[in-house]
XYZ file of C-alpha atoms in Angstrom:
581
model
C -36.207 -33.089 -12.639
C -38.211 -35.995 -10.030
C -39.739 -39.603 -12.458
C -43.491 -39.624 -13.373
C -43.600 -42.965 -11.000
C -41.510 -40.720 -7.928
C -44.251 -38.703 -7.686
C -47.639 -38.731 -5.387
C -50.538 -40.466 -7.732
C -52.418 -37.541 -7.124
C -49.132 -35.633 -8.646
C -48.722 -38.426 -11.789
C -52.468 -38.045 -12.009
C -53.119 -34.709 -12.706
C -49.933 -34.480 -15.340
C -51.185 -37.735 -17.114
C -55.275 -35.893 -17.352
C -53.421 -32.744 -17.900
C -51.274 -34.087 -21.051
C -54.425 -37.004 -22.448
C -55.928 -33.107 -22.588
C -52.840 -32.608 -24.819
C -53.308 -35.107 -27.441
C -56.861 -34.831 -27.422
C -56.665 -31.169 -29.109
C -54.578 -32.544 -30.976
C -57.149 -34.949 -32.668
C -59.314 -33.215 -32.565
C -57.673 -30.569 -34.677
C -57.019 -33.596 -36.913
C -60.199 -34.242 -37.925
C -61.462 -30.464 -38.307
C -58.419 -27.991 -38.511
C -60.552 -24.988 -38.096
C -60.858 -25.437 -34.762
C -60.744 -22.884 -33.062
C -58.636 -23.961 -28.705
C -59.745 -22.850 -26.028
C -58.270 -24.068 -22.307
C -57.928 -28.327 -21.799
C -57.518 -28.554 -18.014
C -57.454 -32.178 -15.759
C -60.431 -32.830 -13.322
C -60.731 -35.175 -10.337
C -61.793 -37.583 -12.655
C -60.118 -37.205 -15.972
C -59.634 -33.728 -17.432
C -61.575 -32.152 -21.016
C -60.747 -29.480 -23.593
C -62.859 -26.581 -24.400
C -63.507 -26.551 -28.852
C -65.405 -23.942 -31.470
C -66.062 -25.727 -34.002
C -68.174 -25.635 -37.414
C -70.364 -28.591 -35.633
C -72.089 -29.679 -33.249
C -70.357 -33.203 -31.990
C -72.113 -36.432 -31.920
C -71.325 -40.017 -29.502
C -70.211 -40.691 -32.972
C -67.491 -38.907 -32.875
C -66.019 -39.809 -29.421
C -64.874 -43.602 -30.791
C -62.851 -41.590 -33.781
C -61.069 -38.924 -30.829
C -60.244 -42.425 -29.795
C -59.263 -43.403 -32.403
C -56.563 -40.559 -32.681
C -56.284 -40.651 -29.630
C -53.975 -44.621 -29.308
C -52.841 -43.594 -32.128
C -50.481 -41.374 -30.652
C -49.806 -42.253 -27.627
C -48.544 -45.418 -29.089
C -46.494 -43.368 -30.957
C -44.300 -42.939 -27.714
C -43.442 -38.814 -28.409
C -42.219 -36.455 -26.157
C -43.998 -33.648 -24.552
C -41.143 -30.092 -24.509
C -41.472 -27.213 -22.410
C -40.514 -24.030 -24.557
C -40.479 -20.235 -23.187
C -40.903 -17.464 -26.144
C -41.376 -13.962 -25.981
C -45.517 -13.274 -26.339
C -44.642 -12.183 -29.760
C -43.621 -15.566 -31.366
C -46.387 -16.699 -29.500
C -49.507 -15.197 -31.208
C -47.485 -15.602 -34.472
C -48.081 -18.586 -33.120
C -51.449 -18.772 -32.771
C -52.713 -16.519 -35.186
C -55.659 -17.623 -36.363
C -56.691 -18.968 -32.797
C -58.302 -16.500 -30.362
C -58.695 -18.180 -27.994
C -55.054 -18.574 -27.145
C -53.524 -14.704 -28.953
C -57.283 -14.109 -25.383
C -55.774 -15.265 -23.055
C -51.440 -14.717 -24.560
C -52.286 -10.756 -23.958
C -53.388 -11.231 -20.124
C -50.711 -13.446 -18.693
C -48.412 -10.603 -17.557
C -44.391 -10.536 -18.439
C -42.981 -10.604 -21.980
C -42.694 -14.104 -22.092
C -44.994 -17.449 -22.339
C -44.367 -21.384 -21.883
C -45.884 -23.376 -23.909
C -45.121 -27.417 -24.197
C -44.807 -29.559 -27.625
C -45.805 -32.980 -28.676
C -44.940 -34.376 -32.209
C -46.525 -31.165 -34.185
C -48.715 -30.098 -32.292
C -48.077 -27.082 -29.591
C -50.483 -25.324 -27.401
C -50.451 -22.679 -24.586
C -49.414 -23.987 -20.974
C -47.774 -24.043 -18.310
C -47.647 -28.008 -17.938
C -46.808 -29.128 -15.652
C -47.191 -33.058 -18.544
C -45.702 -36.839 -18.670
C -42.433 -36.898 -20.329
C -43.977 -39.202 -23.563
C -47.358 -39.547 -24.590
C -46.892 -43.290 -24.145
C -47.378 -42.613 -20.143
C -51.093 -41.998 -20.872
C -52.513 -44.955 -19.167
C -56.459 -46.322 -19.728
C -58.609 -43.210 -20.881
C -62.553 -42.411 -21.947
C -64.300 -40.741 -24.123
C -67.673 -39.600 -22.101
C -69.518 -37.111 -23.251
C -70.016 -33.376 -25.259
C -71.519 -29.672 -23.140
C -71.913 -27.268 -23.971
C -70.178 -24.365 -21.478
C -69.849 -20.697 -22.320
C -66.235 -19.775 -23.233
C -64.940 -18.498 -19.892
C -67.725 -18.714 -17.678
C -69.331 -15.548 -19.014
C -73.324 -15.698 -20.961
C -71.721 -13.315 -22.402
C -69.391 -15.024 -24.656
C -69.829 -17.991 -27.268
C -70.654 -20.877 -26.916
C -68.536 -23.549 -26.972
C -68.749 -27.939 -26.959
C -67.206 -29.197 -24.315
C -65.617 -32.903 -24.029
C -65.168 -35.016 -20.705
C -62.333 -37.822 -20.835
C -61.677 -40.111 -17.677
C -58.663 -41.586 -16.945
C -57.024 -43.535 -14.345
C -53.873 -45.069 -13.382
C -55.232 -48.509 -14.006
C -57.462 -49.559 -16.601
C -59.808 -51.859 -13.692
C -60.436 -48.624 -11.153
C -61.198 -47.285 -15.232
C -63.688 -49.543 -15.213
C -65.164 -48.995 -11.820
C -65.616 -44.959 -12.483
C -66.946 -46.422 -15.939
C -69.761 -48.467 -13.603
C -70.000 -45.687 -11.349
C -70.902 -43.361 -14.525
C -73.013 -46.109 -15.213
C -75.115 -46.594 -12.320
C -75.341 -42.510 -12.171
C -76.358 -42.481 -15.154
C -79.537 -44.950 -14.919
C -80.347 -42.911 -10.719
C -80.150 -39.624 -12.504
C -83.146 -37.205 -10.712
C -83.828 -36.619 -14.230
C -84.224 -38.159 -16.087
C -86.083 -40.629 -13.320
C -88.443 -36.995 -13.331
C -89.645 -37.671 -16.643
C -90.605 -41.528 -16.555
C -92.538 -41.276 -13.163
C -94.314 -37.915 -13.876
C -92.797 -35.928 -10.802
C -91.914 -32.674 -12.261
C -90.424 -31.330 -15.299
C -88.321 -27.988 -16.802
C -89.859 -26.223 -19.332
C -87.221 -23.382 -20.356
C -89.006 -21.443 -22.955
C -90.360 -19.884 -19.936
C -87.962 -19.664 -17.294
C -85.234 -22.064 -16.702
C -84.574 -22.766 -13.074
C -88.332 -23.217 -12.081
C -90.000 -26.742 -11.687
C -92.733 -27.449 -12.041
C -94.026 -30.530 -9.927
C -95.902 -32.418 -11.190
C -98.885 -33.965 -8.591
C -97.026 -37.372 -8.245
C -94.151 -35.477 -7.623
C -95.635 -32.751 -5.381
C -97.181 -35.584 -3.643
C -93.472 -36.658 -2.130
C -92.477 -33.318 -1.571
C -96.048 -33.107 0.619
C -95.486 -36.451 2.749
C -91.601 -34.783 2.905
C -93.189 -31.367 4.334
C -95.702 -32.687 6.037
C -93.314 -34.789 8.322
C -91.007 -31.939 8.969
C -93.710 -29.553 9.922
C -94.441 -32.334 13.136
C -91.301 -33.130 14.193
C -90.809 -29.234 14.188
C -93.530 -28.865 16.387
C -92.421 -31.391 18.892
C -89.288 -29.957 19.109
C -90.647 -25.938 20.073
C -90.408 -24.251 16.518
C -93.420 -21.984 15.682
C -94.537 -22.002 12.111
C -94.726 -18.909 10.594
C -95.402 -17.534 6.496
C -93.202 -14.056 5.140
C -93.776 -12.912 1.785
C -91.299 -13.082 -1.526
C -90.662 -9.085 -1.853
C -89.308 -7.299 0.086
C -88.020 -2.992 -0.004
C -84.296 -2.085 -0.866
C -84.315 -0.831 2.660
C -84.111 -4.562 4.571
C -81.995 -5.488 1.898
C -79.418 -2.868 3.091
C -80.064 -3.236 6.690
C -79.511 -7.120 5.809
C -76.369 -6.312 4.207
C -77.602 -8.040 1.334
C -77.004 -5.829 -1.125
C -73.429 -5.670 0.149
C -72.524 -9.122 0.074
C -74.698 -10.876 -1.492
C -76.357 -8.236 -4.545
C -74.641 -10.453 -7.642
C -77.307 -13.511 -7.193
C -79.652 -11.215 -6.610
C -82.989 -10.312 -9.358
C -82.855 -7.055 -9.896
C -85.020 -4.370 -8.842
C -88.597 -3.573 -8.774
C -90.403 -0.576 -9.203
C -93.801 -1.114 -6.990
C -95.408 2.686 -6.861
C -92.026 4.422 -6.757
C -90.258 1.777 -4.356
C -87.548 -0.311 -5.076
C -88.526 -3.663 -4.170
C -85.926 -7.166 -5.178
C -87.288 -11.023 -4.853
C -86.220 -12.184 -1.466
C -83.136 -14.726 -1.818
C -83.105 -15.382 1.602
C -85.669 -15.685 4.945
C -83.804 -14.483 7.689
C -85.101 -10.560 7.082
C -88.063 -11.553 8.000
C -88.227 -13.588 10.852
C -86.057 -10.970 12.364
C -89.934 -8.642 11.322
C -91.888 -11.118 13.573
C -89.296 -11.089 16.280
C -88.961 -7.438 16.216
C -93.217 -7.057 16.229
C -93.476 -6.592 20.039
C -90.408 -6.659 23.115
C -89.636 -10.215 23.946
C -88.074 -11.177 27.828
C -85.843 -13.409 28.604
C -88.425 -15.372 29.745
C -89.637 -16.023 26.447
C -86.333 -16.770 24.970
C -85.334 -18.821 22.155
C -87.854 -18.841 20.342
C -87.528 -20.612 17.681
C -89.308 -19.871 13.969
C -89.425 -22.035 11.434
C -90.980 -21.483 7.539
C -90.590 -23.735 4.131
C -89.926 -20.408 2.438
C -89.349 -19.328 -1.817
C -86.631 -18.099 -2.442
C -85.305 -16.518 -5.399
C -81.303 -16.314 -6.464
C -79.449 -15.607 -10.010
C -78.414 -18.808 -10.670
C -75.909 -18.535 -14.228
C -77.931 -20.907 -16.581
C -74.728 -22.277 -16.915
C -74.065 -24.469 -13.097
C -78.733 -24.445 -12.966
C -78.850 -28.064 -13.112
C -82.231 -30.499 -12.338
C -83.559 -30.344 -8.906
C -80.066 -29.624 -7.705
C -79.233 -26.109 -8.649
C -82.463 -24.056 -9.230
C -83.254 -20.173 -8.919
C -86.719 -20.211 -7.646
C -86.581 -22.742 -4.758
C -88.432 -23.261 -0.829
C -85.773 -24.590 1.904
C -86.591 -25.876 5.205
C -85.453 -22.719 7.274
C -85.617 -21.924 11.267
C -84.319 -19.248 12.526
C -83.317 -19.209 16.292
C -83.534 -16.439 18.617
C -81.161 -17.830 21.827
C -79.337 -15.885 24.474
C -76.301 -16.005 24.769
C -75.934 -19.286 27.884
C -78.640 -21.119 25.150
C -76.432 -20.466 22.404
C -74.579 -24.391 22.499
C -77.563 -25.503 23.812
C -79.266 -24.626 20.515
C -77.060 -26.051 18.306
C -75.875 -29.139 19.971
C -80.292 -29.625 19.669
C -79.784 -28.562 15.582
C -77.238 -31.107 15.272
C -79.431 -33.814 17.253
C -82.480 -32.783 14.635
C -80.119 -33.282 11.680
C -79.731 -37.434 12.615
C -83.210 -38.150 13.333
C -84.288 -36.238 9.302
C -81.328 -38.464 7.940
C -82.190 -42.199 9.699
C -86.174 -41.118 9.221
C -84.371 -40.674 5.336
C -82.345 -44.129 5.125
C -78.556 -41.684 5.038
C -76.676 -43.258 6.987
C -73.146 -41.771 6.179
C -71.983 -38.171 6.334
C -69.314 -35.696 6.723
C -69.399 -32.177 8.710
C -67.463 -29.832 8.009
C -67.112 -26.680 10.641
C -66.787 -23.840 7.904
C -64.522 -20.606 9.486
C -63.597 -17.905 8.466
C -60.514 -17.433 6.559
C -57.810 -14.252 5.618
C -58.994 -13.251 2.992
C -62.528 -12.130 2.382
C -65.343 -9.358 2.771
C -66.530 -10.457 6.340
C -69.183 -8.337 8.337
C -68.613 -8.629 12.816
C -64.970 -7.663 14.744
C -62.570 -10.499 15.322
C -62.603 -11.212 18.109
C -67.198 -11.653 17.296
C -65.587 -14.165 14.881
C -63.013 -16.888 17.002
C -65.928 -16.511 20.073
C -68.649 -17.704 17.182
C -66.247 -20.607 15.636
C -65.878 -22.335 19.175
C -68.739 -22.479 20.309
C -69.270 -24.412 17.161
C -66.331 -26.228 17.733
C -67.481 -27.390 20.634
C -71.446 -28.386 19.842
C -69.668 -30.630 17.203
C -67.233 -32.098 19.387
C -69.603 -32.683 22.711
C -72.217 -34.696 20.097
C -68.878 -36.605 19.823
C -69.085 -35.832 15.776
C -65.704 -36.110 13.514
C -65.625 -32.866 11.865
C -63.233 -31.178 9.064
C -61.959 -27.337 9.717
C -63.739 -25.564 6.507
C -61.215 -22.290 6.082
C -62.644 -19.830 4.056
C -65.975 -21.243 3.612
C -67.992 -19.371 6.577
C -70.579 -16.742 5.092
C -70.289 -13.125 5.730
C -71.854 -13.424 9.394
C -70.598 -15.579 10.147
C -68.921 -19.354 11.180
C -70.960 -22.018 10.393
C -71.756 -26.065 10.387
C -71.412 -27.726 6.358
C -73.065 -31.663 6.927
C -73.044 -33.550 3.343
C -75.097 -36.423 2.568
C -73.195 -39.358 1.333
C -75.471 -41.554 -0.874
C -74.870 -44.749 -2.374
C -72.983 -43.945 -4.427
C -70.075 -41.944 -2.484
C -71.028 -38.891 -3.523
C -71.902 -35.575 -1.422
C -74.584 -33.605 -0.769
C -74.831 -30.936 1.271
C -78.105 -30.100 2.559
C -77.758 -29.259 6.534
C -76.281 -26.337 7.299
C -76.215 -24.201 11.224
C -75.170 -21.321 11.209
C -73.902 -18.775 13.775
C -74.865 -15.179 13.604
C -73.894 -12.049 15.673
C -74.364 -9.136 12.976
C -78.025 -9.795 12.808
C -79.181 -9.019 15.258
C -76.665 -5.865 15.721
C -77.626 -4.410 11.969
C -81.468 -4.467 13.301
C -80.897 -3.943 16.217
C -82.523 -6.623 18.338
C -83.115 -6.558 21.772
C -85.100 -8.695 24.723
C -85.400 -7.146 28.536
C -82.714 -8.553 30.628
C -83.959 -10.287 34.178
C -82.374 -6.416 35.989
C -84.717 -5.086 32.833
C -82.182 -3.048 30.613
C -81.873 -3.681 26.963
C -80.337 -6.793 25.588
C -78.816 -7.925 22.379
C -79.818 -11.921 21.304
C -78.081 -14.155 19.064
C -79.741 -15.818 16.082
C -78.560 -19.099 14.546
C -79.596 -20.020 10.562
C -80.171 -23.841 10.568
C -81.775 -25.364 7.777
C -81.768 -29.545 8.484
C -82.720 -31.021 4.229
C -81.625 -27.316 2.867
C -84.187 -27.685 0.292
C -87.001 -28.899 -1.161
C -85.905 -29.177 -5.033
C -82.588 -30.150 -4.187
C -83.386 -32.305 -1.326
C -86.399 -34.137 -3.394
C -83.232 -34.486 -5.772
C -80.962 -35.753 -4.021
C -83.337 -38.163 -2.286
C -84.303 -39.513 -5.831
C -80.869 -40.608 -6.929
C -80.010 -41.888 -3.760
C -83.418 -44.493 -3.817
C -83.260 -45.507 -7.889
C -86.652 -43.502 -8.210
C -87.741 -46.681 -6.020
C -89.299 -44.685 -2.523
C -89.232 -46.420 -0.128
C -93.064 -47.074 1.417
C -93.771 -44.301 3.441
C -92.644 -41.503 0.442
C -93.844 -43.699 -2.494
C -96.087 -41.114 -4.738
C -98.620 -44.278 -4.818
C -97.737 -47.664 -2.346
C -100.402 -49.919 -3.810
C -101.442 -50.631 -7.024
C -104.213 -53.027 -7.734
C -104.525 -55.292 -11.169
C -108.113 -57.535 -11.874
C -107.007 -59.810 -14.239
C -110.282 -59.335 -16.009
C -113.206 -56.530 -16.305
C -115.621 -58.919 -14.347
C -112.777 -58.493 -12.076
C -112.703 -54.697 -11.297
C -115.801 -54.419 -9.066
C -113.486 -56.350 -6.700
C -110.171 -54.879 -7.354
C -112.599 -51.026 -6.507
C -113.909 -52.644 -2.802
C -109.296 -53.371 -2.298
C -108.216 -50.311 -3.032
C -110.813 -48.827 -0.969
C -110.263 -51.284 2.064
C -106.375 -50.326 2.380
C -107.761 -46.349 1.811
C -109.342 -46.593 4.846
C -106.513 -47.434 6.679
C -104.405 -44.203 5.531
C -102.697 -45.992 2.432
C -102.145 -44.662 -1.272
C -103.506 -46.959 -3.192
C -104.634 -47.021 -7.412
C -106.145 -49.354 -9.578
C -105.449 -50.780 -12.985
C -108.601 -51.596 -15.144
C -106.486 -50.637 -17.686
C -108.001 -53.384 -21.018
C -104.615 -54.235 -21.366
C -103.073 -57.721 -19.686
C -102.433 -59.024 -16.289
C -99.017 -59.208 -17.146
C -98.078 -55.568 -18.918
C -100.299 -54.434 -16.372
C -97.874 -55.786 -14.081
C -94.661 -54.210 -15.727
C -95.416 -50.606 -16.114
C -96.387 -51.046 -12.369
C -92.520 -52.660 -11.590
C -91.158 -49.518 -14.174
C -93.269 -47.308 -12.218
C -90.958 -48.540 -9.037
C -94.968 -49.051 -7.033
C -94.115 -51.080 -4.404
C -97.057 -53.738 -4.044
C -98.696 -54.747 -6.523
C -101.907 -56.845 -6.276
C -103.352 -59.507 -8.267
C -107.720 -59.898 -8.455
C -109.305 -63.468 -9.504
C -111.448 -65.380 -9.544
C -109.183 -67.577 -6.248
C -108.809 -64.313 -4.555
C -112.106 -62.648 -5.048
C -113.117 -65.566 -3.199
C -110.382 -66.245 -0.643
C -111.314 -62.453 0.453
C -107.295 -61.791 -0.169
C -105.214 -60.261 -3.076
C -101.439 -62.333 -4.808
C -98.971 -60.000 -3.422
C -95.712 -58.766 -5.204
C -93.067 -56.502 -4.584
C -91.575 -54.164 -7.544
C -88.435 -56.623 -6.850
C -89.796 -59.451 -8.620
C -90.472 -61.504 -5.539
C -93.987 -63.547 -5.808
C -95.264 -63.555 -1.823
C -98.528 -65.628 -3.198
C -102.827 -65.000 -1.881
C -102.817 -62.800 1.331
C -105.902 -62.051 3.812
C -106.712 -58.537 2.850
C -106.225 -58.275 6.489
C -102.663 -59.047 6.871
C -102.106 -56.785 3.823
C -102.882 -53.651 5.416
C -101.738 -54.853 8.847
C -98.101 -55.537 6.658
C -98.353 -52.401 4.715
C -99.809 -50.223 7.606
C -96.745 -51.836 9.740
C -94.048 -50.592 6.842
C -94.861 -47.443 6.447
C -94.844 -46.045 9.639
C -91.642 -48.193 9.682
C -89.978 -44.668 7.595
C -87.605 -47.823 6.632
């Protein structure tokens, strides 16, 4: 067996993190002897373990568990692998129902265990040789987790830990976590009064407050303007459709587990739409199409509904009802590559406008396993077209084998935010399946009926998810063009309130979004509140500013620009907003 220091770093970390999970389980059992153990695998940044405990854990419990873990690490006892019969394993874990369930399902007559000190766990390994080889770690948080991810099973308590080979790496990770918490869009959404969720009336459904709705409207207006400039036509489609539509599209064959249960309306079966594409197809089919009309680009900010498990819902990033910035392009075979390249160019424009400079491209193709529509020859052709388009734009890409959707291959583009995290946004999908299923045609130059190809594409992914990503990327401090309130006018005393209103009106007439803070509070308190609300500009007005037709300008960063003429302030703000920076 290779020594730990001779293994690749990835394998070393896997063993260290796996071993730390066992040590944590032992520590929890010491604090709670009646605890029932779930599972405890390593993960990318550390480890976790699931427990059924007599009471909810609190943050105060984690230091106690950590201390017991450190004692075990210091004892430097060996990890010992054992093979026992299923019967012997069942006797060992007689008081551990979750372990008994796992043992029952394991193939063969024997199972493997790992022991360190007096603690023994059901495990295939591998582990480090001794507990003393476990490097620096930190317990991070406690979360709920259904046993085996099944909402009908008991809810367990999951303790997460971070572990890296060096203290420096661990500290860097902890700083990253702290910054991620500071930027958490759920917290910022509450603090900035952008949106809310009301679990009691439907988890995973977003309530947009006025300021959040305004930011969303600004993005949507920009989205519509840019689509119209590029020859897209805007459409609106229903939120429900008869079962026959989803049978024809194949969604009831390939996607039913993500769809809401059927509704009976006048004796007919309807479904909430999980996707917009079958509806756009009906618009295409509404009349005979000529080759001269193609490509036809239909775009919609279309709200869809998907039955996500409650355990995976996560603020704006994973919801059950969301609005896709959706579009479908119907084109001739000779137009496909040009249209896909146009989508890639469009993507780059959006990324630049919203301040994303880093992204990663993935070419998702079919795998050896899975349920796919269409012939292997069609898939090979479609995958090659996507590859050529990406390479024509000199975009480096990674191959994602098995990442294709059931109806065709796709290009996925993931944004990389300021913390280095990837977020799925843009997708461009080649579809030869739905045009066949719905018998789409166009009239060719020779009068024959030919089959168009179809491209599904989204630039931002969904408005909800994109707003969540954008909020975390900027830490709530939106650039001026996106800020719901671009400037706030702060009168020093009540006698300055009328002038403050005049200043605000002058900025509004220039197309800027402005508020006046007329509360009977001290000026410094108003400035502090405006900074907490991340308003880009604070315009303070008093006697001097009234005499000079000016305002004293402060930035949310704390920088004081001093008094400036109102005309200069308007010019500055209008120019900054127009640059989208």
